[in-house]
Amino acid sequence: MTDVQAKVFDIVAKEARLDRSQLSLDDKLEDLNIESLDMVQILFGIEDEFDVYVPQEDDSFRLDSLGDVVNGVKQLIADKETQSANAS
Amino acid sequence: MYRSAKPVQRTLADLAKSLGARLIGDGAFVVDGVAHPMAAESESILALAMDDGSLAALPGTKARTVAVAADADIDIGGFAGGLVVERPRYALANLLDIFARPPRAFEGTHASAVVEESARLASDVSVGAHVYVGPHAEIGRGTVLMPNVTVGAGARIGGNCLLHPGAKVGERVVLGDNVILQSNATIGADGFSYVTPDVGSVEAAKRTGKVTAQNFEIVRINSVGTVILGDGVEVGANTAIDRATLGVTRIGRGTKIDNLVQIAHNCTIGENCFIAGSVGIAGSVEIGDRVVLAGGVGIADHVTIGDDAIIMARSGLGSDVPAKGIFAGYPAVSRETKMAEVLNLRRLPRLVRDYISLKKRLSDLEKKIG
């Protein structure tokens, strides 16, 4: 399990009060029955942990499954690192 | 003499049929009550294990029958029988209706009660200790007035109503059938209606944005209207529903109102609404059918809320809400807008940090170019 995946799973398990050991990349978010306010807390947690901004109205940033969330975060980190490299 | 609840006994098969539940095991097993698995005092109690917590408590139960949710991961083979239900809370409502424990109502009219001669009570109305029923009041069949209930002159209360101790029904108020008022619910108090002889502070502030007038005298506006509660309305403890100034403050059929709610004069509330604790609704608000107001919501006067809307806890509504709207916050906005606001507020510290960093980089760039 990658570091990003581990941290995303930690955040989801904590904020949605789920069993961390039962989470998998294939889990659909709607099947996990995560309440909307918990989803907001998960977004907070991801933005704070990885120092990224999760786009709110970007259709290309899908959040259907935990795998989507992990891949999305990895992309945001990569974009941030590219921007930093271009600036220096 | 007080009415005692008759003991209820039902077979497991009967219960399965009543609940629309799947029966497992011995359908002839007789059940005489329901309880949490650890609170079951005898084998004839049906243990309710329809959630994870009570499921975990099953191994220690004395009960020989159990009710579980359809998605429960459990083998109930060790029990005499069981019920498997699709909707646990709905099953609970049905079970607690079957095994209800109604309050101990006085049989007839207690000696300490005062019932005015012109009041008309059905023959089987229960009138408890220290109840007062005013002149020309009417009370329908099967209604129970617990101790210290007051019913004002000209009030009309339908059949099979239950008024808990201390409930107060004002003059000319109308309650439909099957209405429940919890302790000290007050229906028909005067509306909070006052006027200043000259333009007052709020009137002036609304026009000019400043306090340019002062309220040196407050004059009461009498409330001569009434309140009508539809069939099946329930009102919580210490909740107040004020009478209208001239017409009717109306609560539609089936609406349920929690404790410590204030509903002001001239409001019209639709059918089958949920109004949770500590909600405050100002005057002349119109609320549609099947609306949900979560705890602590505050609604300003003359607001309209459409059918099926949901207002989240502690929201403050100063403007109308469309049908099926989900609104949150103060001032209340749509839930999506509120979530975006909250997220952006949370981002502020990082945005400030990034802004400062960008400013420095820009300054450094300008120095290099300059």
CSV table of C-alpha atoms in Angstrom, one decimal:
chain,number,residue,atom,x,y,z
A,1,MET,CA,0.0,0.0,0.0
A,2,THR,CA,1.4,3.4,-1.0
A,3,ASP,CA,1.9,6.1,1.5
A,4,VAL,CA,-0.8,8.3,-0.1
A,5,GLN,CA,-3.3,5.4,0.0
A,6,ALA,CA,-2.5,4.6,3.6
A,7,LYS,CA,-3.1,8.2,4.6
A,8,VAL,CA,-6.3,8.6,2.6
A,9,PHE,CA,-7.6,5.4,4.2
A,10,ASP,CA,-6.6,6.7,7.7
A,11,ILE,CA,-8.6,9.9,7.0
A,12,VAL,CA,-11.7,8.1,5.6
A,13,ALA,CA,-11.7,5.6,8.4
A,14,LYS,CA,-11.4,8.2,11.1
A,15,GLU,CA,-13.9,10.8,9.7
A,16,ALA,CA,-16.5,8.3,8.6
A,17,ARG,CA,-16.0,6.0,11.6
A,18,LEU,CA,-15.3,2.9,9.4
A,19,ASP,CA,-13.2,-0.2,10.0
A,20,ARG,CA,-9.9,0.7,8.5
A,21,SER,CA,-9.0,-2.9,7.8
A,22,GLN,CA,-12.1,-3.4,5.7
A,23,LEU,CA,-11.4,-0.5,3.2
A,24,SER,CA,-10.3,-1.3,-0.3
A,25,LEU,CA,-9.6,0.7,-3.4
A,26,ASP,CA,-12.7,-0.8,-5.1
A,27,ASP,CA,-15.1,0.4,-2.4
A,28,LYS,CA,-17.7,2.8,-3.8
A,29,LEU,CA,-18.2,5.8,-1.7
A,30,GLU,CA,-22.0,5.6,-1.8
A,31,ASP,CA,-21.8,1.9,-0.6
A,32,LEU,CA,-19.8,3.0,2.4
A,33,ASN,CA,-22.8,5.2,3.5
A,34,ILE,CA,-20.7,8.2,4.3
A,35,GLU,CA,-22.9,11.1,5.5
A,36,SER,CA,-22.5,14.4,3.7
A,37,LEU,CA,-21.0,16.2,6.7
A,38,ASP,CA,-18.5,13.4,7.1
A,39,MET,CA,-17.6,13.7,3.5
A,40,VAL,CA,-16.8,17.4,4.1
A,41,GLN,CA,-14.6,16.4,7.0
A,42,ILE,CA,-12.8,13.9,4.7
A,43,LEU,CA,-12.1,16.7,2.2
A,44,PHE,CA,-10.8,18.9,5.0
A,45,GLY,CA,-8.6,16.1,6.2
A,46,ILE,CA,-7.2,15.4,2.7
A,47,GLU,CA,-6.5,19.1,1.9
A,48,ASP,CA,-4.8,19.6,5.3
A,49,GLU,CA,-2.7,16.4,5.1
A,50,PHE,CA,-1.5,16.8,1.6
A,51,ASP,CA,-1.6,20.6,1.3
A,52,VAL,CA,-3.7,20.5,-1.8
A,53,TYR,CA,-7.0,22.1,-3.0
A,54,VAL,CA,-9.6,19.5,-4.0
A,55,PRO,CA,-11.5,21.0,-7.0
A,56,GLN,CA,-15.3,21.3,-6.2
A,57,GLU,CA,-16.8,21.6,-9.6
A,58,ASP,CA,-14.3,19.8,-11.8
A,59,ASP,CA,-16.0,16.9,-13.6
A,60,SER,CA,-12.6,15.3,-14.4
A,61,PHE,CA,-12.0,14.8,-10.6
A,62,ARG,CA,-14.3,11.8,-10.0
A,63,LEU,CA,-14.9,10.6,-6.5
A,64,ASP,CA,-16.9,7.4,-7.1
A,65,SER,CA,-14.6,5.0,-5.3
A,66,LEU,CA,-11.8,5.1,-2.8
A,67,GLY,CA,-9.5,4.3,-5.7
A,68,ASP,CA,-10.7,7.5,-7.4
A,69,VAL,CA,-10.0,9.4,-4.2
A,70,VAL,CA,-6.4,8.0,-3.9
A,71,ASN,CA,-5.7,8.6,-7.6
A,72,GLY,CA,-7.1,12.1,-7.5
A,73,VAL,CA,-5.0,13.0,-4.5
A,74,LYS,CA,-1.9,11.6,-6.2
A,75,GLN,CA,-2.6,13.8,-9.3
A,76,LEU,CA,-3.1,16.9,-7.1
A,77,ILE,CA,0.3,16.2,-5.4
A,78,ALA,CA,2.0,15.7,-8.8
A,79,ASP,CA,0.4,19.0,-10.1
A,80,LYS,CA,1.6,20.9,-7.1
A,81,GLU,CA,5.1,19.5,-7.4
A,82,THR,CA,5.2,20.5,-11.1
A,83,GLN,CA,4.1,24.0,-10.2
A,84,SER,CA,6.8,24.2,-7.6
A,85,ALA,CA,9.5,23.0,-10.0
A,86,ASN,CA,8.4,25.5,-12.6
A,87,ALA,CA,8.6,28.3,-10.1
A,88,SER,CA,12.1,27.6,-8.9
B,1,MET,CA,-59.8,3.6,40.1
B,2,TYR,CA,-57.1,3.6,37.4
B,3,ARG,CA,-57.1,1.8,34.1
B,4,SER,CA,-54.4,-0.8,33.9
B,5,ALA,CA,-52.8,-1.8,30.7
B,6,LYS,CA,-54.0,-5.2,29.7
B,7,PRO,CA,-51.1,-7.7,29.3
B,8,VAL,CA,-50.4,-8.4,25.7
B,9,GLN,CA,-49.5,-11.8,24.4
B,10,ARG,CA,-48.8,-12.6,20.7
B,11,THR,CA,-47.4,-15.6,18.9
B,12,LEU,CA,-44.3,-15.1,16.9
B,13,ALA,CA,-46.3,-15.9,13.8
B,14,ASP,CA,-48.8,-13.1,14.6
B,15,LEU,CA,-45.9,-10.7,15.1
B,16,ALA,CA,-44.3,-11.7,11.8
B,17,LYS,CA,-47.6,-11.1,10.0
B,18,SER,CA,-48.1,-7.7,11.7
B,19,LEU,CA,-44.6,-6.6,10.9
B,20,GLY,CA,-44.3,-8.1,7.5
B,21,ALA,CA,-41.2,-9.8,8.8
B,22,ARG,CA,-39.7,-13.2,7.9
B,23,LEU,CA,-40.4,-15.8,10.5
B,24,ILE,CA,-37.7,-18.2,11.6
B,25,GLY,CA,-38.3,-21.2,14.0
B,26,ASP,CA,-41.3,-21.7,16.2
B,27,GLY,CA,-44.2,-19.5,15.1
B,28,ALA,CA,-46.4,-20.7,18.0
B,29,PHE,CA,-44.0,-19.3,20.6
B,30,VAL,CA,-45.8,-16.8,22.8
B,31,VAL,CA,-44.2,-13.4,23.3
B,32,ASP,CA,-45.4,-11.0,26.0
B,33,GLY,CA,-43.1,-8.0,25.7
B,34,VAL,CA,-40.0,-6.6,24.0
B,35,ALA,CA,-36.7,-5.4,25.4
B,36,HIS,CA,-33.0,-4.9,24.7
B,37,PRO,CA,-31.3,-8.3,25.0
B,38,MET,CA,-29.7,-7.5,28.3
B,39,ALA,CA,-32.9,-6.1,29.8
B,40,ALA,CA,-35.0,-9.2,28.9
B,41,GLU,CA,-36.2,-10.5,32.2
B,42,SER,CA,-37.8,-13.7,31.0
B,43,GLU,CA,-37.8,-16.2,28.2
B,44,SER,CA,-41.1,-14.8,26.8
B,45,ILE,CA,-39.6,-11.4,26.0
B,46,LEU,CA,-38.7,-10.8,22.3
B,47,ALA,CA,-35.1,-9.5,22.3
B,48,LEU,CA,-34.6,-6.5,20.0
B,49,ALA,CA,-31.3,-6.9,18.3
B,50,MET,CA,-31.8,-4.8,15.2
B,51,ASP,CA,-28.6,-2.8,15.4
B,52,ASP,CA,-24.9,-3.7,16.0
B,53,GLY,CA,-24.9,-2.7,19.6
B,54,SER,CA,-27.8,-4.9,20.7
B,55,LEU,CA,-26.7,-7.7,18.4
B,56,ALA,CA,-23.5,-7.9,20.3
B,57,ALA,CA,-25.5,-8.2,23.6
B,58,LEU,CA,-27.4,-11.2,22.4
B,59,PRO,CA,-25.2,-14.0,23.8
B,60,GLY,CA,-26.1,-13.0,27.4
B,61,THR,CA,-29.9,-12.7,26.9
B,62,LYS,CA,-32.6,-14.6,28.7
B,63,ALA,CA,-35.0,-14.2,25.8
B,64,ARG,CA,-35.7,-17.2,23.6
B,65,THR,CA,-36.9,-15.2,20.6
B,66,VAL,CA,-35.1,-12.4,18.8
B,67,ALA,CA,-35.8,-9.7,16.2
B,68,VAL,CA,-32.9,-8.9,13.8
B,69,ALA,CA,-32.3,-6.7,10.8
B,70,ALA,CA,-32.3,-8.5,7.4
B,71,ASP,CA,-28.6,-7.6,6.8
B,72,ALA,CA,-27.4,-8.9,10.2
B,73,ASP,CA,-24.6,-11.4,10.1
B,74,ILE,CA,-25.9,-13.8,12.7
B,75,ASP,CA,-27.1,-17.3,13.1
B,76,ILE,CA,-30.2,-17.3,15.3
B,77,GLY,CA,-30.4,-21.1,15.3
B,78,GLY,CA,-29.9,-21.2,19.1
B,79,PHE,CA,-33.2,-19.4,19.7
B,80,ALA,CA,-36.7,-20.8,19.7
B,81,GLY,CA,-37.6,-18.4,16.9
B,82,GLY,CA,-36.9,-15.1,15.4
B,83,LEU,CA,-38.2,-12.3,13.2
B,84,VAL,CA,-36.1,-10.8,10.4
B,85,VAL,CA,-37.1,-7.3,9.5
B,86,GLU,CA,-36.3,-5.0,6.5
B,87,ARG,CA,-36.7,-1.6,8.3
B,88,PRO,CA,-35.7,-1.9,12.0
B,89,ARG,CA,-37.1,1.4,13.2
B,90,TYR,CA,-40.4,0.8,11.4
B,91,ALA,CA,-40.5,-2.6,13.0
B,92,LEU,CA,-39.8,-1.0,16.4
B,93,ALA,CA,-42.7,1.4,15.9
B,94,ASN,CA,-45.0,-1.5,15.2
B,95,LEU,CA,-43.7,-3.6,18.1
B,96,LEU,CA,-44.0,-0.7,20.6
B,97,ASP,CA,-47.5,-0.1,19.3
B,98,ILE,CA,-48.5,-3.7,20.0
B,99,PHE,CA,-46.7,-3.8,23.4
B,100,ALA,CA,-47.6,-0.2,24.3
B,101,ARG,CA,-47.7,0.8,27.9
B,102,PRO,CA,-50.2,3.7,28.0
B,103,PRO,CA,-50.3,6.0,31.0
B,104,ARG,CA,-52.4,5.0,34.1
B,105,ALA,CA,-55.6,7.0,33.3
B,106,PHE,CA,-58.3,7.6,35.9
B,107,GLU,CA,-61.5,5.7,35.2
B,108,GLY,CA,-64.3,8.3,35.0
B,109,THR,CA,-63.9,11.8,36.6
B,110,HIS,CA,-61.6,12.3,39.6
B,111,ALA,CA,-63.3,13.9,42.6
B,112,SER,CA,-60.8,16.8,42.6
B,113,ALA,CA,-61.5,17.7,38.9
B,114,VAL,CA,-63.7,20.7,38.0
B,115,VAL,CA,-65.9,20.1,34.9
B,116,GLU,CA,-68.2,23.1,34.2
B,117,GLU,CA,-71.8,22.1,33.8
B,118,SER,CA,-72.2,23.2,30.2
B,119,ALA,CA,-69.1,21.2,29.1
B,120,ARG,CA,-69.9,18.1,27.0
B,121,LEU,CA,-67.8,15.1,27.6
B,122,ALA,CA,-68.2,11.7,25.9
B,123,SER,CA,-69.1,9.0,28.4
B,124,ASP,CA,-65.7,7.3,28.5
B,125,VAL,CA,-63.5,10.3,28.8
B,126,SER,CA,-60.9,10.0,31.6
B,127,VAL,CA,-60.6,13.1,33.7
B,128,GLY,CA,-57.7,13.0,36.1
B,129,ALA,CA,-57.0,14.8,39.4
B,130,HIS,CA,-57.2,18.6,39.4
B,131,VAL,CA,-58.3,18.8,35.8
B,132,TYR,CA,-60.3,21.8,34.8
B,133,VAL,CA,-62.7,21.7,31.8
B,134,GLY,CA,-64.3,25.1,31.0
B,135,PRO,CA,-67.9,26.0,30.0
B,136,HIS,CA,-69.1,24.7,26.6
B,137,ALA,CA,-65.9,22.7,26.0
B,138,GLU,CA,-66.4,19.5,24.1
B,139,ILE,CA,-64.3,16.3,24.5
B,140,GLY,CA,-64.7,13.2,22.3
B,141,ARG,CA,-64.7,9.5,22.9
B,142,GLY,CA,-61.8,7.8,24.5
B,143,THR,CA,-59.9,10.9,25.3
B,144,VAL,CA,-57.7,10.9,28.4
B,145,LEU,CA,-57.0,14.1,30.4
B,146,MET,CA,-54.1,13.4,32.8
B,147,PRO,CA,-53.8,15.3,36.1
B,148,ASN,CA,-53.6,19.1,36.0
B,149,VAL,CA,-54.8,19.4,32.4
B,150,THR,CA,-56.8,22.6,31.7
B,151,VAL,CA,-59.3,22.9,28.9
B,152,GLY,CA,-60.6,26.4,28.3
B,153,ALA,CA,-64.1,27.5,27.6
B,154,GLY,CA,-65.4,26.6,24.2
B,155,ALA,CA,-62.4,24.4,23.3
B,156,ARG,CA,-63.1,21.2,21.3
B,157,ILE,CA,-61.0,18.1,21.7
B,158,GLY,CA,-61.6,15.1,19.4
B,159,GLY,CA,-61.6,11.4,20.2
B,160,ASN,CA,-58.8,9.2,21.4
B,161,CYS,CA,-56.6,12.2,22.4
B,162,LEU,CA,-54.1,12.0,25.2
B,163,LEU,CA,-53.3,15.1,27.2
B,164,HIS,CA,-50.3,14.5,29.6
B,165,PRO,CA,-50.1,16.2,33.0
B,166,GLY,CA,-50.2,19.9,32.9
B,167,ALA,CA,-51.1,20.3,29.2
B,168,LYS,CA,-53.1,23.5,28.6
B,169,VAL,CA,-55.7,23.9,25.9
B,170,GLY,CA,-56.9,27.6,25.6
B,171,GLU,CA,-60.3,28.9,25.0
B,172,ARG,CA,-61.9,28.0,21.6
B,173,VAL,CA,-58.9,25.9,20.6
B,174,VAL,CA,-59.7,22.9,18.4
B,175,LEU,CA,-57.9,19.6,18.6
B,176,GLY,CA,-58.7,16.8,16.1
B,177,ASP,CA,-58.7,13.1,16.8
B,178,ASN,CA,-55.7,11.2,18.1
B,179,VAL,CA,-53.9,14.3,19.2
B,180,ILE,CA,-51.2,13.9,21.9
B,181,LEU,CA,-50.0,16.8,24.0
B,182,GLN,CA,-47.0,16.1,26.2
B,183,SER,CA,-46.6,17.6,29.7
B,184,ASN,CA,-47.1,21.4,29.9
B,185,ALA,CA,-47.7,21.9,26.2
B,186,THR,CA,-49.6,25.1,25.9
B,187,ILE,CA,-51.9,25.6,23.0
B,188,GLY,CA,-53.6,28.9,22.5
B,189,ALA,CA,-51.5,31.4,24.5
B,190,ASP,CA,-51.8,35.0,23.3
B,191,GLY,CA,-49.7,35.8,20.3
B,192,PHE,CA,-46.6,38.0,20.9
B,193,SER,CA,-48.4,41.0,19.3
B,194,TYR,CA,-47.6,44.5,20.2
B,195,VAL,CA,-47.3,47.9,18.6
B,196,THR,CA,-45.7,51.3,19.4
B,197,PRO,CA,-48.1,54.3,19.0
B,198,ASP,CA,-45.4,56.0,16.8
B,199,VAL,CA,-42.8,54.4,14.6
B,200,GLY,CA,-40.6,52.1,16.7
B,201,SER,CA,-36.9,51.3,16.7
B,202,VAL,CA,-37.2,48.2,14.4
B,203,GLU,CA,-39.5,49.9,12.0
B,204,ALA,CA,-37.1,52.8,11.7
B,205,ALA,CA,-34.0,50.6,11.4
B,206,LYS,CA,-35.6,48.6,8.6
B,207,ARG,CA,-36.2,51.8,6.6
B,208,THR,CA,-33.0,53.6,7.4
B,209,GLY,CA,-30.5,51.0,8.7
B,210,LYS,CA,-30.1,53.0,11.9
B,211,VAL,CA,-31.9,53.3,15.2
B,212,THR,CA,-33.6,56.6,14.8
B,213,ALA,CA,-36.7,55.9,16.9
B,214,GLN,CA,-37.2,54.5,20.4
B,215,ASN,CA,-39.9,52.4,22.0
B,216,PHE,CA,-41.1,54.5,24.8
B,217,GLU,CA,-44.5,52.8,24.9
B,218,ILE,CA,-45.6,49.3,24.0
B,219,VAL,CA,-49.3,48.7,23.3
B,220,ARG,CA,-50.7,45.2,23.3
B,221,ILE,CA,-52.7,43.8,20.4
B,222,ASN,CA,-55.2,41.4,21.8
B,223,SER,CA,-55.3,37.9,20.2
B,224,VAL,CA,-58.9,37.0,19.5
B,225,GLY,CA,-58.2,34.1,17.0
B,226,THR,CA,-57.6,30.5,17.8
B,227,VAL,CA,-55.4,27.4,17.1
B,228,ILE,CA,-56.5,24.3,15.2
B,229,LEU,CA,-54.4,21.1,15.5
B,230,GLY,CA,-55.3,18.4,12.9
B,231,ASP,CA,-55.8,14.7,13.5
B,232,GLY,CA,-52.8,12.9,14.7
B,233,VAL,CA,-50.8,16.0,15.6
B,234,GLU,CA,-48.3,15.5,18.5
B,235,VAL,CA,-46.9,18.3,20.6
B,236,GLY,CA,-43.9,18.0,22.9
B,237,ALA,CA,-43.4,19.0,26.5
B,238,ASN,CA,-43.3,22.7,27.2
B,239,THR,CA,-44.0,23.6,23.6
B,240,ALA,CA,-46.1,26.7,23.0
B,241,ILE,CA,-48.4,27.3,20.0
B,242,ASP,CA,-49.9,30.7,20.1
B,243,ARG,CA,-53.4,31.7,19.0
B,244,ALA,CA,-53.8,33.9,15.9
B,245,THR,CA,-54.5,37.6,16.2
B,246,LEU,CA,-57.7,37.3,14.3
B,247,GLY,CA,-57.9,34.0,12.4
B,248,VAL,CA,-56.3,30.6,13.0
B,249,THR,CA,-52.8,29.3,13.8
B,250,ARG,CA,-53.0,26.0,12.1
B,251,ILE,CA,-51.1,22.7,12.4
B,252,GLY,CA,-51.9,20.1,9.7
B,253,ARG,CA,-52.7,16.5,10.2
B,254,GLY,CA,-49.9,14.1,11.3
B,255,THR,CA,-47.4,16.8,12.1
B,256,LYS,CA,-45.1,16.0,15.0
B,257,ILE,CA,-43.6,18.7,17.2
B,258,ASP,CA,-40.8,18.1,19.8
B,259,ASN,CA,-40.2,19.7,23.2
B,260,LEU,CA,-39.5,23.4,23.8
B,261,VAL,CA,-40.7,24.6,20.4
B,262,GLN,CA,-42.3,28.0,20.0
B,263,ILE,CA,-44.8,28.5,17.1
B,264,ALA,CA,-46.0,32.0,16.9
B,265,HIS,CA,-49.4,33.5,16.0
B,266,ASN,CA,-50.9,33.2,12.5
B,267,CYS,CA,-48.5,30.4,11.4
B,268,THR,CA,-49.8,27.8,9.1
B,269,ILE,CA,-47.9,24.5,9.1
B,270,GLY,CA,-48.8,21.6,6.7
B,271,GLU,CA,-49.3,17.9,7.1
B,272,ASN,CA,-46.7,15.3,8.3
B,273,CYS,CA,-44.0,17.8,9.2
B,274,PHE,CA,-41.2,17.0,11.7
B,275,ILE,CA,-40.3,19.9,14.0
B,276,ALA,CA,-37.5,19.0,16.3
B,277,GLY,CA,-36.6,20.5,19.7
B,278,SER,CA,-35.9,24.2,20.3
B,279,VAL,CA,-37.2,25.3,17.0
B,280,GLY,CA,-38.6,28.9,17.0
B,281,ILE,CA,-41.0,30.0,14.4
B,282,ALA,CA,-42.0,33.7,14.3
B,283,GLY,CA,-45.4,35.0,13.3
B,284,SER,CA,-47.3,34.4,10.0
B,285,VAL,CA,-44.8,31.8,8.7
B,286,GLU,CA,-46.2,29.4,6.1
B,287,ILE,CA,-44.8,25.9,6.1
B,288,GLY,CA,-45.8,23.3,3.5
B,289,ASP,CA,-46.4,19.6,3.9
B,290,ARG,CA,-43.8,17.0,4.9
B,291,VAL,CA,-41.2,19.7,5.9
B,292,VAL,CA,-38.4,18.8,8.3
B,293,LEU,CA,-37.0,21.4,10.7
B,294,ALA,CA,-34.0,20.0,12.6
B,295,GLY,CA,-33.2,21.1,16.1
B,296,GLY,CA,-32.8,24.7,17.0
B,297,VAL,CA,-33.9,26.2,13.6
B,298,GLY,CA,-35.1,29.8,13.8
B,299,ILE,CA,-37.5,31.2,11.2
B,300,ALA,CA,-38.2,34.9,10.8
B,301,ASP,CA,-41.7,36.2,10.4
B,302,HIS,CA,-43.6,35.9,7.1
B,303,VAL,CA,-41.2,33.3,5.6
B,304,THR,CA,-42.6,30.6,3.3
B,305,ILE,CA,-41.1,27.1,3.2
B,306,GLY,CA,-42.2,24.8,0.4
B,307,ASP,CA,-43.3,21.2,0.6
B,308,ASP,CA,-40.7,18.5,1.5
B,309,ALA,CA,-38.0,21.0,2.3
B,310,ILE,CA,-35.4,20.1,4.9
B,311,ILE,CA,-33.8,22.7,7.1
B,312,MET,CA,-30.6,21.6,8.9
B,313,ALA,CA,-30.0,22.1,12.6
B,314,ARG,CA,-29.5,25.6,14.0
B,315,SER,CA,-30.2,27.3,10.7
B,316,GLY,CA,-31.6,30.8,10.6
B,317,LEU,CA,-34.1,31.4,7.9
B,318,GLY,CA,-34.9,35.0,6.9
B,319,SER,CA,-36.1,34.3,3.4
B,320,ASP,CA,-38.3,31.7,1.5
B,321,VAL,CA,-37.2,28.2,0.8
B,322,PRO,CA,-38.4,26.4,-2.3
B,323,ALA,CA,-40.1,23.0,-2.3
B,324,LYS,CA,-37.6,20.1,-1.7
B,325,GLY,CA,-34.9,22.6,-0.8
B,326,ILE,CA,-32.2,21.5,1.7
B,327,PHE,CA,-31.0,24.6,3.5
B,328,ALA,CA,-28.3,25.1,6.2
B,329,GLY,CA,-26.5,27.8,8.2
B,330,TYR,CA,-27.1,31.4,9.2
B,331,PRO,CA,-28.4,33.1,7.1
B,332,ALA,CA,-29.6,29.8,5.6
B,333,VAL,CA,-28.5,29.0,2.1
B,334,SER,CA,-28.7,25.8,0.1
B,335,ARG,CA,-26.7,22.9,1.5
B,336,GLU,CA,-24.3,22.9,-1.5
B,337,THR,CA,-23.5,26.6,-1.0
B,338,LYS,CA,-23.1,26.1,2.7
B,339,MET,CA,-20.6,23.2,2.2
B,340,ALA,CA,-18.6,25.3,-0.2
B,341,GLU,CA,-18.6,28.2,2.2
B,342,VAL,CA,-17.4,25.9,5.0
B,343,LEU,CA,-14.7,24.3,2.9
B,344,ASN,CA,-13.4,27.7,1.7
B,345,LEU,CA,-13.4,29.1,5.2
B,346,ARG,CA,-11.3,26.1,6.3
B,347,ARG,CA,-8.9,26.8,3.4
B,348,LEU,CA,-8.3,30.4,4.5
B,349,PRO,CA,-5.1,29.9,6.6
B,350,ARG,CA,-3.4,28.0,3.7
B,351,LEU,CA,-4.7,30.6,1.2
B,352,VAL,CA,-3.2,33.3,3.3
B,353,ARG,CA,0.1,31.4,3.6
B,354,ASP,CA,0.1,30.9,-0.2
B,355,TYR,CA,-0.8,34.5,-0.8
B,356,ILE,CA,2.1,35.7,1.3
B,357,SER,CA,4.5,33.4,-0.5
B,358,LEU,CA,3.2,34.6,-3.9
B,359,LYS,CA,3.7,38.2,-2.9
B,360,LYS,CA,7.3,37.5,-1.8
B,361,ARG,CA,8.0,35.7,-5.1
B,362,LEU,CA,6.5,38.5,-7.1
B,363,SER,CA,8.5,41.1,-5.2
B,364,ASP,CA,11.7,39.1,-5.7
B,365,LEU,CA,10.9,38.8,-9.5
B,366,GLU,CA,10.3,42.5,-9.7
B,367,LYS,CA,13.7,43.2,-8.1
B,368,LYS,CA,15.4,40.9,-10.5
B,369,ILE,CA,13.7,42.6,-13.5
B,370,GLY,CA,13.9,46.1,-12.1
